[in-house]
mmCIF file of C-alpha atoms in Angstrom:
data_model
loop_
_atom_site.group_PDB
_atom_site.id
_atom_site.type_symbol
_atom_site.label_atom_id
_atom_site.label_comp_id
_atom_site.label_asym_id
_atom_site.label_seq_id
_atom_site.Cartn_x
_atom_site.Cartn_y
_atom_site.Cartn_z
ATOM 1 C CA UNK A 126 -73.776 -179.180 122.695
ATOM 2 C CA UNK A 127 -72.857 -182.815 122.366
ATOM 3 C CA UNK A 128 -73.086 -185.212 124.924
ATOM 4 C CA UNK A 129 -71.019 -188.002 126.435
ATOM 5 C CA UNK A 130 -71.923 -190.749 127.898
ATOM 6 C CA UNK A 131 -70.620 -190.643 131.811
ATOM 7 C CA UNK A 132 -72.160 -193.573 133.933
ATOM 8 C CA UNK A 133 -73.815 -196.821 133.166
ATOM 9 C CA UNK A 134 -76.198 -198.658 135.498
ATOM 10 C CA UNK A 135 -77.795 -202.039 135.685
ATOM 11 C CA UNK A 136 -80.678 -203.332 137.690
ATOM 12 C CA UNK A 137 -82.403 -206.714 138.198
ATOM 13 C CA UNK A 138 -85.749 -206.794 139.006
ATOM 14 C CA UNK A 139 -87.539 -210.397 139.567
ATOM 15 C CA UNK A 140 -90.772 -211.333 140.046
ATOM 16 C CA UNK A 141 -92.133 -214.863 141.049
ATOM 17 C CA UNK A 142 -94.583 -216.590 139.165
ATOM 18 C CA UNK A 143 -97.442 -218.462 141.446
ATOM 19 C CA UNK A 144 -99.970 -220.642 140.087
ATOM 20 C CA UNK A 145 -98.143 -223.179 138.072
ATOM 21 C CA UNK A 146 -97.902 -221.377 134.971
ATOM 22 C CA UNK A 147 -96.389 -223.626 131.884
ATOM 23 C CA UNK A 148 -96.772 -224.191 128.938
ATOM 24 C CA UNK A 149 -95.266 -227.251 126.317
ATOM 25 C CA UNK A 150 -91.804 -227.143 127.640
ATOM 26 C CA UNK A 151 -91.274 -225.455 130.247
ATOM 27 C CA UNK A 152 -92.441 -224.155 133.671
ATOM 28 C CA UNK A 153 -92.435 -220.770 134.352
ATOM 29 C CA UNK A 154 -91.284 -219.643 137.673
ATOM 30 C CA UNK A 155 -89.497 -215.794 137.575
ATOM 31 C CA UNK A 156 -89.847 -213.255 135.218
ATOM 32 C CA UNK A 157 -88.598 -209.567 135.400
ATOM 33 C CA UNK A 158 -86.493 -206.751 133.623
ATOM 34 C CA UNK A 159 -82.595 -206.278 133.003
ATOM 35 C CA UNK A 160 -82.368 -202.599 133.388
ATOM 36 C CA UNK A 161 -79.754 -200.365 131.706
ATOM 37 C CA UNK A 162 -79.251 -197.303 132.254
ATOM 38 C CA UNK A 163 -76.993 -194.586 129.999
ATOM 39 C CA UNK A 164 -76.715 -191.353 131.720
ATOM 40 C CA UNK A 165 -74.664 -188.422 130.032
ATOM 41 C CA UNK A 166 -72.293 -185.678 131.171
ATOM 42 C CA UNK A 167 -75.072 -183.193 130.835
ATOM 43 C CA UNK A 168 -77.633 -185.219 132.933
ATOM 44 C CA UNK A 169 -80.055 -187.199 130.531
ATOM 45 C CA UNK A 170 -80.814 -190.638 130.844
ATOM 46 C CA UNK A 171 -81.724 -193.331 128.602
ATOM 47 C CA UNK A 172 -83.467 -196.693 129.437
ATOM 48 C CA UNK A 173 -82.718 -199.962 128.245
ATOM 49 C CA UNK A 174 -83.760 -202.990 128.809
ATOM 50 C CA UNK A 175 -83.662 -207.034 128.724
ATOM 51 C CA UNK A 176 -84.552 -210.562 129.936
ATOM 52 C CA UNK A 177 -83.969 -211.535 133.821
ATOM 53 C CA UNK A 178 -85.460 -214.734 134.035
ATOM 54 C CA UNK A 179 -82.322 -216.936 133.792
ATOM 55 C CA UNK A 180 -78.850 -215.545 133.690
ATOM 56 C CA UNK A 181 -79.309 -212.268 134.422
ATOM 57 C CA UNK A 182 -76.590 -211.605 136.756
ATOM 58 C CA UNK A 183 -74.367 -212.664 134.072
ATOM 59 C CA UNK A 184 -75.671 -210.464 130.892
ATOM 60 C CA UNK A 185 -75.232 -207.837 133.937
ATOM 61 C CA UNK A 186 -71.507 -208.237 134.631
ATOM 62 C CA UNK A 187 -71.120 -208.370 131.020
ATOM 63 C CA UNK A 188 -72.231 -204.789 130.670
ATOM 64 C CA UNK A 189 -70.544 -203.499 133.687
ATOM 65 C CA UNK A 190 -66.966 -205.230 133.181
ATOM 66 C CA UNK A 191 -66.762 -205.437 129.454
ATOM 67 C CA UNK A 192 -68.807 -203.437 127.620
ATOM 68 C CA UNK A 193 -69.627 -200.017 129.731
ATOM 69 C CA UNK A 194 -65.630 -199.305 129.899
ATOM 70 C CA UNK A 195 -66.218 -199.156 126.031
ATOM 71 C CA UNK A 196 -69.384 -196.656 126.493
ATOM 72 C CA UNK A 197 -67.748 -193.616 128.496
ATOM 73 C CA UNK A 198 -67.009 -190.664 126.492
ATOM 74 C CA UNK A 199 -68.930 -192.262 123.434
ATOM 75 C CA UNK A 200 -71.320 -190.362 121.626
ATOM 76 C CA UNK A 201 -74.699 -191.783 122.540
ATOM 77 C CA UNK A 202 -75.928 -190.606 119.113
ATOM 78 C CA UNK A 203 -73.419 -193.040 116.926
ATOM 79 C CA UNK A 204 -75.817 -196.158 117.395
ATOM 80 C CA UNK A 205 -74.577 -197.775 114.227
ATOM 81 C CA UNK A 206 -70.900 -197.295 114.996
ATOM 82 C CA UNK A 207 -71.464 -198.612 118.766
ATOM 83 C CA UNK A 208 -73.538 -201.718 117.465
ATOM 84 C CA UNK A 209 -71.074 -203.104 114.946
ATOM 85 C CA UNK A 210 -67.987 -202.478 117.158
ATOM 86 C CA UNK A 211 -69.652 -204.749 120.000
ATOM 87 C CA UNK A 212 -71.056 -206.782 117.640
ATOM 88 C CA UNK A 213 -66.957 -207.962 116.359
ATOM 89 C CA UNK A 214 -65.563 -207.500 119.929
ATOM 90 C CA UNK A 215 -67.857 -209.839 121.385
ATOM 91 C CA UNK A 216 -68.354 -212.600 118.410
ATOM 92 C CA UNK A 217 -65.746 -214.965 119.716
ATOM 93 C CA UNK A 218 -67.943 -215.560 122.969
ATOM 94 C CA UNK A 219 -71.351 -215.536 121.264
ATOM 95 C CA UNK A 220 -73.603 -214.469 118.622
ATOM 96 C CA UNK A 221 -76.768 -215.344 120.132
ATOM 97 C CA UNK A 222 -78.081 -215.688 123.628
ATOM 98 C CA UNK A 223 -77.058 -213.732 126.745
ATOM 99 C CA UNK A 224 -74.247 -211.577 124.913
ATOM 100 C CA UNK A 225 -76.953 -210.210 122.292
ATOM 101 C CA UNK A 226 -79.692 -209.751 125.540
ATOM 102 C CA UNK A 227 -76.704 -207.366 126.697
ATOM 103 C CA UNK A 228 -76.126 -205.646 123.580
ATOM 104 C CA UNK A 229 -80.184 -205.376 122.817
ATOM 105 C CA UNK A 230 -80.543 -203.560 126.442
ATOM 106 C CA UNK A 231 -77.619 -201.080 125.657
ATOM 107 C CA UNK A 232 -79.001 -200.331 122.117
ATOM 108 C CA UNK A 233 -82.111 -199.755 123.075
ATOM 109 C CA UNK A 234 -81.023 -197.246 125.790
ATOM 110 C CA UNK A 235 -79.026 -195.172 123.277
ATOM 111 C CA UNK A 236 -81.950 -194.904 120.917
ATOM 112 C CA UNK A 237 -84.052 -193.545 124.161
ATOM 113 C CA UNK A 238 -81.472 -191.017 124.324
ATOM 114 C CA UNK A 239 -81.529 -190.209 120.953
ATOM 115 C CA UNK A 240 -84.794 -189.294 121.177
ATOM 116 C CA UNK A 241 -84.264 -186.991 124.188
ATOM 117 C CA UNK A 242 -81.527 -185.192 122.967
ATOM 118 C CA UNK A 243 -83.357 -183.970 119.870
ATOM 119 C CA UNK A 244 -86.677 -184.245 122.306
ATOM 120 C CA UNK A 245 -89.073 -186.845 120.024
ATOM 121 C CA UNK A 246 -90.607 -189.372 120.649
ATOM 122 C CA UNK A 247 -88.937 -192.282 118.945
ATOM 123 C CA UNK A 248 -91.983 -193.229 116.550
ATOM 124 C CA UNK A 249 -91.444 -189.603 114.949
ATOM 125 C CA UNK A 250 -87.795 -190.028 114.695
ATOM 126 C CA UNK A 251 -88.080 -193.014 113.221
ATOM 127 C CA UNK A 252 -90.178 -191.593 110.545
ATOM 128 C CA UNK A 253 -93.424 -192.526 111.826
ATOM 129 C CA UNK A 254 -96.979 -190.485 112.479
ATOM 130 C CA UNK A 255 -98.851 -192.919 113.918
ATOM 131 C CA UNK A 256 -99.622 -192.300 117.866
ATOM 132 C CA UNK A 257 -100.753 -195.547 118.382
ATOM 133 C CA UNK A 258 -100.494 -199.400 117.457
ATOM 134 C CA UNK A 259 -103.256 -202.429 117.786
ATOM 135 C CA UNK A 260 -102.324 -204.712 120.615
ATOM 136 C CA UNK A 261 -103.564 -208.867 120.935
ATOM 137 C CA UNK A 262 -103.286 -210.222 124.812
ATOM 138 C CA UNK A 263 -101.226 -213.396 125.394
ATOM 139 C CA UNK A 264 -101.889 -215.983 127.897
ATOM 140 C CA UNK A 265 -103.685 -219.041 128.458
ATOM 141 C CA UNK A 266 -100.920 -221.533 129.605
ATOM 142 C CA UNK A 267 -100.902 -225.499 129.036
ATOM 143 C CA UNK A 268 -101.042 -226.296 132.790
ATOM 144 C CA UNK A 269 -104.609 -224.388 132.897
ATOM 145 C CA UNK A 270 -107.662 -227.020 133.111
ATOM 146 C CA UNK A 271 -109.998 -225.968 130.352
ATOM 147 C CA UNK A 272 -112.345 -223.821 132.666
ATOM 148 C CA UNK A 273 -109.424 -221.794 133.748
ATOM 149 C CA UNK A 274 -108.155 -221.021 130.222
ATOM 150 C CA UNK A 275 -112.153 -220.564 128.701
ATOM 151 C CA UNK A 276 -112.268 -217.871 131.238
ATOM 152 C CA UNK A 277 -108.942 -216.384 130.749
ATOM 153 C CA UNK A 278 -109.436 -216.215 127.218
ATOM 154 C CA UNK A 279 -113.213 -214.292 127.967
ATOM 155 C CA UNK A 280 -111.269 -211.993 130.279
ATOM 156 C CA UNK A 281 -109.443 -210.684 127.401
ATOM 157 C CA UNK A 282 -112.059 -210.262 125.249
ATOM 158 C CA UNK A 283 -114.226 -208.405 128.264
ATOM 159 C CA UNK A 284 -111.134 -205.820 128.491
ATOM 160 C CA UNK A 285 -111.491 -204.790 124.793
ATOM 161 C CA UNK A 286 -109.030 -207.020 123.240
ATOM 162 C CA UNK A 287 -109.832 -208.636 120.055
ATOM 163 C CA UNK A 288 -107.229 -210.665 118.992
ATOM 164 C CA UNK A 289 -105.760 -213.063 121.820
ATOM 165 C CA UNK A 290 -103.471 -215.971 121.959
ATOM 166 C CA UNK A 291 -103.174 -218.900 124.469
ATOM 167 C CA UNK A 292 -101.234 -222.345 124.760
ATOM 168 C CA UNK A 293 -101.535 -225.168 122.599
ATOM 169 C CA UNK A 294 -99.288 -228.534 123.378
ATOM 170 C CA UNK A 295 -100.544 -230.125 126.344
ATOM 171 C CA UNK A 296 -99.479 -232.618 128.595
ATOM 172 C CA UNK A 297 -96.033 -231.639 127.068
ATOM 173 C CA UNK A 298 -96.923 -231.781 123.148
ATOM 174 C CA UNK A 299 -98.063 -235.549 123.590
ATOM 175 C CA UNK A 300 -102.378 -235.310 123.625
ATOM 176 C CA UNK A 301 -102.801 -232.804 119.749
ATOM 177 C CA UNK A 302 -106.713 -234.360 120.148
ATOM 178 C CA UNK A 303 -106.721 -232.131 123.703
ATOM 179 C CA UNK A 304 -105.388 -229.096 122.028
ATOM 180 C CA UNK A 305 -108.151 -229.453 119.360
ATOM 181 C CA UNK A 306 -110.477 -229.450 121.611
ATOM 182 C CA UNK A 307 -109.748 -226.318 123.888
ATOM 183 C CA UNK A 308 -109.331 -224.709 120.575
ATOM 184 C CA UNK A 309 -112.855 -225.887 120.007
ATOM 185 C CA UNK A 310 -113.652 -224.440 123.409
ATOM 186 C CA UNK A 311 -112.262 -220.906 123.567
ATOM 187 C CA UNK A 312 -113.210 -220.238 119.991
ATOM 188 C CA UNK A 313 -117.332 -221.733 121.338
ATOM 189 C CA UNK A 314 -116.437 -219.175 124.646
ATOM 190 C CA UNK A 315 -115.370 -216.010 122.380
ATOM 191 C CA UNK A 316 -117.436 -216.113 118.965
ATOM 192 C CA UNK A 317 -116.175 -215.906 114.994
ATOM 193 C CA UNK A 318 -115.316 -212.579 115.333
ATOM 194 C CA UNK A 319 -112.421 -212.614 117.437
ATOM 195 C CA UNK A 320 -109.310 -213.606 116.095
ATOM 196 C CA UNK A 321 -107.375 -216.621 117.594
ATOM 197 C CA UNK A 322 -103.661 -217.061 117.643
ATOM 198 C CA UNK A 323 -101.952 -220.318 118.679
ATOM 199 C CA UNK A 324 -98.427 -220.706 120.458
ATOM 200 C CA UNK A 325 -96.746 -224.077 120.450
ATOM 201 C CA UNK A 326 -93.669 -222.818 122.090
ATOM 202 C CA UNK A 327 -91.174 -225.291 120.054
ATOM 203 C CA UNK A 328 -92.683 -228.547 121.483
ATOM 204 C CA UNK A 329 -93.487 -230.669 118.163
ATOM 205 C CA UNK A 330 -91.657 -231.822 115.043
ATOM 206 C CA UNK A 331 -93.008 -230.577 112.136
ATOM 207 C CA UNK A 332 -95.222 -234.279 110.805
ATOM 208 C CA UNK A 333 -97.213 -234.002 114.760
ATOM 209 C CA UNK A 334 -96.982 -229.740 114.335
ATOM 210 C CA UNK A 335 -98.990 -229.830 110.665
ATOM 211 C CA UNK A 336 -101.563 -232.785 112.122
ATOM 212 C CA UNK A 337 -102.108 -230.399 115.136
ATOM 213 C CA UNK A 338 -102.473 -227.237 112.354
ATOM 214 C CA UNK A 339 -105.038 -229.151 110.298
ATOM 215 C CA UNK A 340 -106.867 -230.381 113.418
ATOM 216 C CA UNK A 341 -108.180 -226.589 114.357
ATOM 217 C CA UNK A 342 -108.053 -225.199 111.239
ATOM 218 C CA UNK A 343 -112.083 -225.021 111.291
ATOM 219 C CA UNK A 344 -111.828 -222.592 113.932
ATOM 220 C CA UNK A 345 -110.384 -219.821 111.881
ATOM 221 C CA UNK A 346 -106.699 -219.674 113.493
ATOM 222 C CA UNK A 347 -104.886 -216.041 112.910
ATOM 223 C CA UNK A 348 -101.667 -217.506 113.820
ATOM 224 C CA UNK A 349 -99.498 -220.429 114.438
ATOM 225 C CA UNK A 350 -96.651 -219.624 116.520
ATOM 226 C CA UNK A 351 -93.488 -221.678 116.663
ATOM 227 C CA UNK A 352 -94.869 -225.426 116.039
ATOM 228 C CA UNK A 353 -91.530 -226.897 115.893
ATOM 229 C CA UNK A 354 -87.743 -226.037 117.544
ATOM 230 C CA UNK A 355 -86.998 -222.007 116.612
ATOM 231 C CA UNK A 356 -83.551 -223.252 115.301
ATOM 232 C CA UNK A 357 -85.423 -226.299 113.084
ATOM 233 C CA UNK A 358 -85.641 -223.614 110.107
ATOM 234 C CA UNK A 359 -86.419 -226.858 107.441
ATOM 235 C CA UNK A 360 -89.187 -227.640 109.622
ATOM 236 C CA UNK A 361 -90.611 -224.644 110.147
ATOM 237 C CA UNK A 362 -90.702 -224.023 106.197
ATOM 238 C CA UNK A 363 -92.033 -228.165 106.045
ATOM 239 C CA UNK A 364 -94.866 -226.926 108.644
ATOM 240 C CA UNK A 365 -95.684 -223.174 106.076
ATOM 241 C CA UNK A 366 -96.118 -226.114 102.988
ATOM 242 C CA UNK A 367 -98.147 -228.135 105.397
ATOM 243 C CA UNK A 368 -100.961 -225.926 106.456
ATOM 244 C CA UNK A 369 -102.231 -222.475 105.079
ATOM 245 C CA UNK A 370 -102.228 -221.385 108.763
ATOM 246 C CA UNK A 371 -100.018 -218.607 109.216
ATOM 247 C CA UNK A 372 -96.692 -219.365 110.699
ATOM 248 C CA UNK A 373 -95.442 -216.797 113.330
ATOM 249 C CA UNK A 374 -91.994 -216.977 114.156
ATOM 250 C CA UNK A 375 -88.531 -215.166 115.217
ATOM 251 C CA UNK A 376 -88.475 -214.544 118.865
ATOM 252 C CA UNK A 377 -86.010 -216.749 119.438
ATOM 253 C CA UNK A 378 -83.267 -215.145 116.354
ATOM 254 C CA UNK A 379 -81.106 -213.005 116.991
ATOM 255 C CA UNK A 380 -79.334 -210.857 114.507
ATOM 256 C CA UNK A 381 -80.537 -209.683 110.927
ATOM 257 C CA UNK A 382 -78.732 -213.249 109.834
ATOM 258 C CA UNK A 383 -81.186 -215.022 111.384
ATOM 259 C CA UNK A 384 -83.875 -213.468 109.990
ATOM 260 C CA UNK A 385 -82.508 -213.695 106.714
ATOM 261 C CA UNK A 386 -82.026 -217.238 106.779
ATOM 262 C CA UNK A 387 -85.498 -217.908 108.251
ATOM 263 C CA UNK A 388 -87.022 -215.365 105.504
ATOM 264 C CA UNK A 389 -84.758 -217.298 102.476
ATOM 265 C CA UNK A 390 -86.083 -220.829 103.631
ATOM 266 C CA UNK A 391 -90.120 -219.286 103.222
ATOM 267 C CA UNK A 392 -90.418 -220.127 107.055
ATOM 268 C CA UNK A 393 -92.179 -217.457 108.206
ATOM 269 C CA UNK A 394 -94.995 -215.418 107.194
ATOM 270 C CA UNK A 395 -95.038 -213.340 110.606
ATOM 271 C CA UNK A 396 -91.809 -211.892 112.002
ATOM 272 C CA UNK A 397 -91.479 -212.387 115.668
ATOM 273 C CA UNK A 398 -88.273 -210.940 116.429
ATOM 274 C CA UNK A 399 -87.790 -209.205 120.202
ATOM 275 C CA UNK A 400 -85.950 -206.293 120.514
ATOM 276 C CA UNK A 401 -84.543 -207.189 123.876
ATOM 277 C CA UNK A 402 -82.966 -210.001 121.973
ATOM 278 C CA UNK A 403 -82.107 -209.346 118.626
ATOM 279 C CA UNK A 404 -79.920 -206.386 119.291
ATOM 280 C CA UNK A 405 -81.910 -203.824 120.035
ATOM 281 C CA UNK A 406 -83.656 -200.780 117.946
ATOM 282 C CA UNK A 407 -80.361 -200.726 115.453
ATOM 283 C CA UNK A 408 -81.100 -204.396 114.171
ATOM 284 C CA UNK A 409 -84.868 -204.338 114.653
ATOM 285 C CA UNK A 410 -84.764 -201.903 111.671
ATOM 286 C CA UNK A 411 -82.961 -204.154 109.423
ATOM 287 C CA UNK A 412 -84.971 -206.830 110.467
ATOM 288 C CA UNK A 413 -88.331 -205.307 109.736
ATOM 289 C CA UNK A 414 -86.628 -203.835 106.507
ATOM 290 C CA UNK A 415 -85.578 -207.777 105.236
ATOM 291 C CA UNK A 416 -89.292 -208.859 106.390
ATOM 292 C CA UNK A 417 -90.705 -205.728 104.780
ATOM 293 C CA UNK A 418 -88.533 -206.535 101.186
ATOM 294 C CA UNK A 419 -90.348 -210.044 101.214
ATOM 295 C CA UNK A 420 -94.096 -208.816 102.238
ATOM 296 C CA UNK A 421 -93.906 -210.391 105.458
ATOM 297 C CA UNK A 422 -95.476 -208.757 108.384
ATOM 298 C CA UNK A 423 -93.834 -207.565 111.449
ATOM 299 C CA UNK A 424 -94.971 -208.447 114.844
ATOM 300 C CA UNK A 425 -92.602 -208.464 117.500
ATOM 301 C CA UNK A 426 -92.436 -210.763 120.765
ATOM 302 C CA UNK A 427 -93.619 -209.423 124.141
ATOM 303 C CA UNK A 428 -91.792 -205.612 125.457
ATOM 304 C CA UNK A 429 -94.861 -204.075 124.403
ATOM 305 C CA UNK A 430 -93.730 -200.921 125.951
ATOM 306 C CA UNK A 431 -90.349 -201.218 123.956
ATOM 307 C CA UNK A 432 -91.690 -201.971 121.093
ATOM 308 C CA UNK A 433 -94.701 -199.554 120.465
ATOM 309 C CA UNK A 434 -92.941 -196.996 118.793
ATOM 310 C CA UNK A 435 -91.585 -199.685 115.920
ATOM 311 C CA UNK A 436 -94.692 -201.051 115.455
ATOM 312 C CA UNK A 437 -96.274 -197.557 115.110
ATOM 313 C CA UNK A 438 -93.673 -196.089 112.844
ATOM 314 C CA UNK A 439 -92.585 -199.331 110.631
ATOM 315 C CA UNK A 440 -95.277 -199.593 107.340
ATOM 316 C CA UNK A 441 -95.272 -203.682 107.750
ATOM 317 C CA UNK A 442 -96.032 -203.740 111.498
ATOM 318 C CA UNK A 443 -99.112 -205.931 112.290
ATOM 319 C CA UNK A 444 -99.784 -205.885 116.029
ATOM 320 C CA UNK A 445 -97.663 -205.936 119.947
ATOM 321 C CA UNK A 446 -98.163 -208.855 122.276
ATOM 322 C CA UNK A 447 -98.922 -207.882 125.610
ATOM 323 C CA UNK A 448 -97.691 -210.857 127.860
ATOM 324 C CA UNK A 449 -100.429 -210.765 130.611
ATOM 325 C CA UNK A 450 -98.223 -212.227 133.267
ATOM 326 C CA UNK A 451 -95.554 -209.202 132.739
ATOM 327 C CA UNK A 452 -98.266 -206.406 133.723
ATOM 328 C CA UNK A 453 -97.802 -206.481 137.186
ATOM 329 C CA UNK A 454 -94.458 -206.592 137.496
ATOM 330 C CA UNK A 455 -94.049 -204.147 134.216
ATOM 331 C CA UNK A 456 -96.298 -202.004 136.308
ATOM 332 C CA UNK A 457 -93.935 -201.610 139.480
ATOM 333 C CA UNK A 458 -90.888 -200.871 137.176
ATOM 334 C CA UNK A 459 -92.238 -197.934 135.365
ATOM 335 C CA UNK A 460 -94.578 -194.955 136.890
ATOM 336 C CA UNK A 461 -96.028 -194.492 133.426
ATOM 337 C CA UNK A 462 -95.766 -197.358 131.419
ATOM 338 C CA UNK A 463 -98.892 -197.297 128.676
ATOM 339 C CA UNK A 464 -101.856 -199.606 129.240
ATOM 340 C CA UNK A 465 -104.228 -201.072 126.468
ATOM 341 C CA UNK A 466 -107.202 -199.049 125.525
ATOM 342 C CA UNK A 467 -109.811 -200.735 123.559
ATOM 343 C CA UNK A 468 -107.306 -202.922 122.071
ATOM 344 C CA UNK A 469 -104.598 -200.201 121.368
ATOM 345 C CA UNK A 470 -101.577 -198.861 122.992
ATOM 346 C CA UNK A 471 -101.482 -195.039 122.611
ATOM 347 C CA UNK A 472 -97.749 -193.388 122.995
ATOM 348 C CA UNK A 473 -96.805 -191.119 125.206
ATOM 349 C CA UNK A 474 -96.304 -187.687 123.877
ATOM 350 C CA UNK A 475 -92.898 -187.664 125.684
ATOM 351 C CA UNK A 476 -89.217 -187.737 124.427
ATOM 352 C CA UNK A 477 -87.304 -191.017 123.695
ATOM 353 C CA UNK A 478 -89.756 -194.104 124.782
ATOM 354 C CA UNK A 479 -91.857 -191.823 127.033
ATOM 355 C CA UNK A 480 -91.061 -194.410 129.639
ATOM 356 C CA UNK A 481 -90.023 -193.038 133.418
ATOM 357 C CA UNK A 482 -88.769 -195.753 136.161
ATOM 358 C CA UNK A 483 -90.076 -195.909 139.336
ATOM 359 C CA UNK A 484 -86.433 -195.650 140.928
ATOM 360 C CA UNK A 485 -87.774 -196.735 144.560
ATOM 361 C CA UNK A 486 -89.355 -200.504 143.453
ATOM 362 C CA UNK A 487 -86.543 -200.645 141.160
ATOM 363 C CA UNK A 488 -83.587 -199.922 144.418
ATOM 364 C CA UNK A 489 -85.753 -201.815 146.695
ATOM 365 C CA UNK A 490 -85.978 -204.690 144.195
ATOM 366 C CA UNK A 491 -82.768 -204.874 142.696
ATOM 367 C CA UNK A 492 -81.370 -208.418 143.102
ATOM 368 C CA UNK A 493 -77.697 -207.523 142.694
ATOM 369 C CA UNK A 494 -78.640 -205.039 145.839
ATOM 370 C CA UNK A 495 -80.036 -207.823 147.599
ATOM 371 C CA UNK A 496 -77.065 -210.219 146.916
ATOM 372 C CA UNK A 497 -74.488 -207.569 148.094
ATOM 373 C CA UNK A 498 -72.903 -207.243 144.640
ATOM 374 C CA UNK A 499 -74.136 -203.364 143.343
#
C-alpha cells in the first residue's frame, strides 16, 4: 500500500559548550540537533536531521511554514522529485546556508523512510554490503594549552582510534611556529603509526597556509583540512600545488555545484561534504559520484550516525569523523545511536538509519517548547 506523508515535526535540541572550546576563528559555545520528523498516514516515521547551533529557529519555521505544506500527501518515496522541486521554489532566497540545512534535514528523513517502507537498512538499499565503516576522532581545539591537547589526543588513541585530528591555527592563525610544534608534540605523545589529520578551520591565506603545511610535513600529516576560506577555491587549489599534504575539504559546499567547481579547480583531494548541509542523502550521491569520477576520496564532515550508511555503501568512502564534543549530547537524542568499536562504527541491523529518538530528552529539551512557540 502506498504511503502519504501526514504530519511533519521539528525539534531543537541545544547543548552548551563549557570549557572554552575554540579553535582559529571562532568560539564554540552551543551545539545540538535540528530534528525533523516525517510521519505517514499509515504510522511510520522517518528522522531527519540538521545544524542548531546558530539559526535554528529559523531553518525551523522554514520547514513548518513553507516547506511541510508542500510535504502532505507526497509520496515519501519520490526523493528526487521532492529535492528538485524545493530546490527551484526556494532558489530566490538562497542556495546555500540555512535554506539547504532545511532541505538536507527533510531529505534525509525521506530516505529513512525509504528504508522502512521496503524494511532495509539504508547501506543495502543503497547498494552496499558492508556492515561497517572505519571511524578517526576529532578534537583537540586551539584554546587547549599543549598538555591538555597531548592528552586529548592519547585519549583517542587509548579508546582504539587510530586516526585522529585536532586544531592547528593558534592564537587565531597568527603563531604557524606554535602549531609546528604541538604537531611535534602529539605526533612525540602518539607514535609513527597513528595517522594525524590537521584542521585549520579557514583561518590562513593560502602563502601563511602552505608555510604552515611544509612546517609539519616531517611528522607524516594524513590530512590538511581547510587551510584557507572554504569559498577561496583558487587558494585552496594554490595550497594542493604548494604542499603534497593532502587537502581535505567540502564541509562548508553545498550542492553538487559546489563540489563540481571545487573538484574542476584540483582543490581537493578529500571530499568533505556534510549531509546535513549539502542537501541531504539525494545530493550526497551525486556528490560522492562527481568525487568518485575524478578518484577523489569521500569523507564526509561530522553526523557520523547520518552518515555511516554512505560511507559503508559508497566504493570511494575513506573514513566518518566522530566530533568528540557531539557524543554527549548525540547520546541524549537517540536511545541507540552506534558507538565506535576499535575504530569502527558497526550499523544497526535495523530499517532506514537504525536510529530511534529518545522522545522524552528530546520534549523536555526542545527549545521551541521552552520558548512557547511549538
Amino acid at each position: 500500500m502506498q504511503h502519504k506523508i501526514k504530519k511533519i515535526d521539528v525539534h531543537l535540541v541545544s547543548h552548551p559548550i563549557t570549557g572554552g572550546f575554540a579553535d582559529a576563528t571562532r568560539k564554540v559555545e552551543t551545539i545540538g540537533y535540528t530534528i525533523v520528523r516525517i510521519t505517514t498516514d499509515q504510522g511510520l516515521e522517518g528522522i531527519g536531521v540538521t545544524y542548531h547551533e546558530v539559526g535554528g529557529e529559523a531553518t525551523r519555521a522554514l520547514i513548518l511554514n513553507n516547506m511541510a505544506p508542500k510535504l502532505i500527501g507526497r509520496d515519501p518515496l519520490e526523493t528526487e522529485a521532492i529535492w528538485q522541486e524545493f530546490f527551484h521554489y526556494l532558489r530566490g532566497v538562497g542556495r546555500k546556508g540555512l535554506m539547504y540545512c532545511a532541505l538536507s534535514a527533510i531529505d534525509i528523513a525521506l530516505w529513512d523512510l525509504k528504508g522502512k517502507i521496503v524494511n532495509l537498512p539504508l547501506y543495502r538499499l543503497l547498494g552496499g554490503n558492508q556492515t561497517k565503516a572505519p571511524v578517526y576522532a576529532s578534537g583537540g581545539w586551539t584554546s587547549y594549552d599543549d598538555d591538555q591537547l597531548v592528552d586529548e589526543m592519547k585519549g583517542m588513541v587509548a579508546r582504539g582510534f587510530s586516526f585522529i585530528k585536532f586544531k592547528v591555527g593558534v592564537e587565531g592563525g597568527t603563531n604557524p611556529r606554535r602549531d609546528a610544534e604541538r604537531v611535534r608534540k602529539v605526533r612525540e605523545a602518539v607514535g609513527p603509526e597513528i595517522k594525524l589529520l590537521l584542521d585549520a578551520n579557514n583561518c590562513w591565506d593560502a602563502a601563511t597556509a602552505i608555510q604552515a603545511a611544509n612546517r609539519v610535513r616531517e611528522y607524516d600529516i594524513f590530512l590538511f583540512e581547510e587551510p584557507v576560506f572554504a569559498d577561496d577555491i583558487p587558494g585552496l587549489a594554490r595550497f594542493k600545488r604548494g604542499t603534497d599534504i593532502p587537502l581535505g575539504t567540502g564541509e562548508h559546499e553545498y550542492t553538487k555545484f559546489g563540489v563540481r567547481d571545487l573538484v574542476a579547480a584540483e582543490a581537493v583531494d578529500i571530499l568533505q561534504v556534510d549531509g546535513a548541509r549539502v542537501g541531504g542523502i539525494t545530493e550526497m550521491l551525486k556528490a560522492s559520484a562527481i568525487a568518485q569520477a575524478f578518484n577523489i576520496k569521500f569523507a564526509p564532515h561530522a553526523m557520523e550516525n547520518i552518515h555511516l550508511h554512505l560511507v559503508a555503501a559508497l566504493p570511494n568512502s575513506l573514513f566518518l569523523e566522530r566530533l568528540l564534543m557531539f557524543e554527549e549530547v548525540t547520546a541524549h537524542v537517540f536511545k541507540n545511536a552506534p558507538v565506535p568499536v576499535d575504530g569502527y562504527m558497526h550499523i544497526p541491523d535495523l530499517p532506514g538509519l537504525g536510529l530511534e529518538l529518545d522522545m522524552d530528552f528530546v520534549n523536555d529539551n526542545d527549545d521551541a517548547r521552552k520558548l512557547g512557540s511549538a
